[in-house]
Amino acid sequence: ALIDRAKSCLRNFCVDHLPRLLSLGADHWDRIDEMDAVPYRGFTLFLVPDLVLRETEEATDWEIIDWKTGAWPDAEQLSAYALYLVLRARRDRRQEPAPERILGQSIPLLDTSRVIKKWMTTADLESVRQTINHDIDTLSPLRPAGEAYDRSVFPKTEKKERCRGCLYKTHCDQED
C-alpha cells in the first residue's frame, strides 16, 4: 500500500508539476526543501518550505508550493511559510514582500482536486503570528529536555494529524 501511495504521488508530481518547474528552470527556484532559521521574538523558528519560486530576481511576486503526500491540504502552513519569507527578508535586510504578493499552494499529491491556492493577506500572517506567539508563550516555561515538568500544561491539539512527526511528543501526554 505504501509503495502504491508513493507511486501515485510521484506520478502526479511528474505529470502535473514537473513540466512547469523544468520550463521555469532552476534559476527561479528560490528555495527547495531546505531548512532555514529566522529569528522571532528572541527565539529561532525553523522552517522547511517544499518550494519557493520567483519569476525573476527583481520580481515582487513569490510562490510557495507545499506538496502533501497525504490527502489533506494545509492553509495554515502556507501562512507560516509566507511569514517566513517576510522574516527572512527582514533578517537579510532586504525589502520585505507584501503578503498580497505571495501566492501559496498546498497540493495534496494523492487528491489534486483538494488543492488550496490563495494569495496571502495581512490577516493570514497576523493569524499565524498569533498562533506562534501563543505557542511561544505556552512552551517557554517548559523546562529543558531531561528535567521534570508538568505535562498537563503542554498544549493539546484537536487536529490529531498534526501529532504525527511532532518534535514535542516527548513533552506531551496526549494519546496517539
Short mmCIF file of C-alpha atoms in Angstrom, two decimals:
data_model
loop_
_atom_site.label_atom_id
_atom_site.label_comp_id
_atom_site.label_asym_id
_atom_site.label_seq_id
_atom_site.Cartn_x
_atom_site.Cartn_y
_atom_site.Cartn_z
CA ALA A 1 0.00 0.00 0.00
CA LEU A 2 2.86 2.40 0.84
CA ILE A 3 4.60 1.63 -2.45
CA ASP A 4 1.37 2.30 -4.37
CA ARG A 5 0.90 5.58 -2.48
CA ALA A 6 4.46 6.66 -3.27
CA LYS A 7 4.00 5.74 -6.95
CA SER A 8 0.77 7.76 -7.14
CA CYS A 9 2.37 10.81 -5.54
CA LEU A 10 5.41 10.62 -7.80
CA ARG A 11 3.29 10.09 -10.92
CA ASN A 12 1.03 13.07 -10.07
CA PHE A 13 4.07 15.26 -9.34
CA CYS A 14 5.77 14.30 -12.62
CA VAL A 15 2.63 14.82 -14.71
CA ASP A 16 1.12 17.89 -13.02
CA HIS A 17 4.10 19.88 -11.72
CA LEU A 18 7.49 18.83 -13.06
CA PRO A 19 6.95 20.19 -16.62
CA ARG A 20 6.32 23.72 -15.30
CA LEU A 21 9.30 23.57 -12.95
CA LEU A 22 11.58 22.40 -15.74
CA SER A 23 10.32 25.09 -18.11
CA LEU A 24 10.92 27.77 -15.48
CA GLY A 25 14.40 26.45 -14.79
CA ALA A 26 16.32 26.14 -11.54
CA ASP A 27 17.23 29.85 -11.61
CA HIS A 28 13.66 30.55 -10.47
CA TRP A 29 13.70 28.10 -7.58
CA ASP A 30 14.49 30.38 -4.66
CA ARG A 31 14.39 27.59 -2.09
CA ILE A 32 13.69 23.89 -2.42
CA ASP A 33 13.10 21.61 0.58
CA GLU A 34 15.86 23.32 2.56
CA MET A 35 15.69 24.09 6.27
CA ASP A 36 16.21 27.69 7.24
CA ALA A 37 16.07 29.51 10.56
CA VAL A 38 14.74 33.00 11.21
CA PRO A 39 14.68 34.98 14.46
CA TYR A 40 11.34 35.75 16.02
CA ARG A 41 10.69 37.25 19.47
CA GLY A 42 14.09 36.15 20.75
CA PHE A 43 13.56 32.58 19.52
CA THR A 44 14.56 30.79 16.37
CA LEU A 45 11.88 29.47 14.03
CA PHE A 46 12.93 26.58 11.79
CA LEU A 47 11.01 26.12 8.54
CA VAL A 48 11.38 23.87 5.52
CA PRO A 49 9.22 25.05 2.61
CA ASP A 50 8.94 22.46 -0.17
CA LEU A 51 9.48 25.05 -2.88
CA VAL A 52 9.64 28.83 -3.15
CA LEU A 53 9.61 30.30 -6.66
CA ARG A 54 10.26 33.73 -8.14
CA GLU A 55 9.89 34.55 -11.82
CA THR A 56 12.95 36.85 -11.74
CA GLU A 57 15.40 38.15 -9.14
CA GLU A 58 13.62 41.52 -9.28
CA ALA A 59 10.09 40.07 -9.19
CA THR A 60 7.83 41.19 -6.36
CA ASP A 61 5.63 38.08 -6.57
CA TRP A 62 6.59 34.95 -4.66
CA GLU A 63 5.07 31.49 -4.95
CA ILE A 64 5.14 28.94 -2.15
CA ILE A 65 4.35 25.34 -3.00
CA ASP A 66 3.70 22.81 -0.26
CA TRP A 67 3.25 19.30 -1.64
CA LYS A 68 1.34 16.89 0.56
CA THR A 69 1.77 13.13 0.31
CA GLY A 70 -1.48 12.74 2.22
CA ALA A 71 -4.90 13.84 1.04
CA TRP A 72 -5.36 16.99 3.14
CA PRO A 73 -4.13 20.49 2.26
CA ASP A 74 -2.96 22.90 4.98
CA ALA A 75 -3.66 26.63 4.60
CA GLU A 76 -2.12 27.49 7.99
CA GLN A 77 1.22 26.04 6.90
CA LEU A 78 1.12 28.29 3.82
CA SER A 79 0.64 31.30 6.10
CA ALA A 80 3.62 30.20 8.20
CA TYR A 81 5.77 29.96 5.08
CA ALA A 82 4.60 33.41 3.95
CA LEU A 83 5.56 34.81 7.36
CA TYR A 84 8.91 33.07 6.94
CA LEU A 85 9.50 34.96 3.66
CA VAL A 86 8.82 38.26 5.45
CA LEU A 87 11.06 37.36 8.41
CA ARG A 88 13.82 36.10 6.10
CA ALA A 89 13.81 39.39 4.18
CA ARG A 90 13.99 41.27 7.48
CA ARG A 91 16.87 39.04 8.65
CA ASP A 92 18.74 39.59 5.38
CA ARG A 93 17.97 43.33 5.41
CA ARG A 94 16.09 43.16 2.13
CA GLN A 95 12.75 44.55 1.02
CA GLU A 96 10.00 42.58 2.77
CA PRO A 97 7.47 41.07 0.37
CA ALA A 98 3.93 42.33 0.78
CA PRO A 99 1.67 39.46 1.89
CA GLU A 100 -0.59 40.14 -1.10
CA ARG A 101 2.37 39.38 -3.40
CA ILE A 102 2.80 35.85 -2.00
CA LEU A 103 0.84 33.04 -3.64
CA GLY A 104 0.53 29.89 -1.53
CA GLN A 105 -0.40 26.47 -2.85
CA SER A 106 -0.98 23.40 -0.71
CA ILE A 107 -1.11 20.48 -3.13
CA PRO A 108 -2.19 17.01 -1.97
CA LEU A 109 -0.47 14.72 -4.47
CA LEU A 110 -2.96 11.91 -3.81
CA ASP A 111 -6.04 14.08 -4.41
CA THR A 112 -5.26 17.03 -6.64
CA SER A 113 -8.91 18.11 -6.55
CA ARG A 114 -8.32 19.42 -3.00
CA VAL A 115 -5.60 21.96 -3.82
CA ILE A 116 -5.62 25.18 -1.82
CA LYS A 117 -4.36 28.09 -3.91
CA LYS A 118 -4.55 31.56 -2.42
CA TRP A 119 -2.87 34.91 -2.31
CA MET A 120 -1.84 35.66 1.24
CA THR A 121 -3.23 38.59 3.21
CA THR A 122 -2.05 40.61 6.17
CA ALA A 123 -4.77 38.82 8.16
CA ASP A 124 -3.27 35.41 7.24
CA LEU A 125 0.14 36.47 8.54
CA GLU A 126 -1.39 38.00 11.67
CA SER A 127 -3.31 34.80 12.37
CA VAL A 128 -0.19 32.64 12.13
CA ARG A 129 1.74 35.16 14.26
CA GLN A 130 -0.92 34.81 16.95
CA THR A 131 -0.61 31.02 16.81
CA ILE A 132 3.18 31.18 17.05
CA ASN A 133 3.02 33.79 19.84
CA HIS A 134 0.61 31.57 21.78
CA ASP A 135 2.88 28.56 21.30
CA ILE A 136 5.96 30.52 22.42
CA ASP A 137 4.13 31.84 25.49
CA THR A 138 2.91 28.33 26.34
CA LEU A 139 6.14 26.44 25.67
CA SER A 140 8.62 28.96 27.09
CA PRO A 141 8.05 27.94 30.73
CA LEU A 142 8.70 24.24 30.00
CA ARG A 143 11.98 23.01 31.36
CA PRO A 144 14.74 21.74 29.08
CA ALA A 145 14.63 18.11 27.95
CA GLY A 146 15.56 15.67 30.69
CA GLU A 147 14.19 17.77 33.55
CA ALA A 148 10.90 17.13 35.30
CA TYR A 149 7.92 19.29 34.34
CA ASP A 150 4.16 19.27 34.47
CA ARG A 151 2.91 17.65 31.24
CA SER A 152 -0.61 18.91 31.84
CA VAL A 153 0.43 22.45 30.81
CA PHE A 154 1.58 21.28 27.40
CA PRO A 155 -0.94 22.45 24.76
CA LYS A 156 -3.05 19.78 23.09
CA THR A 157 -4.44 19.91 19.58
CA GLU A 158 -7.80 18.78 18.26
CA LYS A 159 -6.13 18.00 14.91
CA LYS A 160 -4.59 14.58 15.58
CA GLU A 161 -2.89 14.51 12.16
CA ARG A 162 -0.58 17.27 13.44
CA CYS A 163 0.77 14.87 16.10
CA ARG A 164 2.49 12.70 13.50
CA GLY A 165 6.13 13.68 13.35
CA CYS A 166 5.77 16.27 16.12
CA LEU A 167 9.08 17.06 17.77
CA TYR A 168 7.34 17.72 21.11
CA LYS A 169 5.85 14.23 21.55
CA THR A 170 8.20 13.64 24.49
CA HIS A 171 6.65 16.63 26.27
CA CYS A 172 3.04 15.71 25.58
CA ASP A 173 0.91 13.11 27.30
CA GLN A 174 -1.73 13.12 24.57
CA GLU A 175 -2.73 9.66 23.38
CA ASP A 176 -1.88 8.83 19.77
#
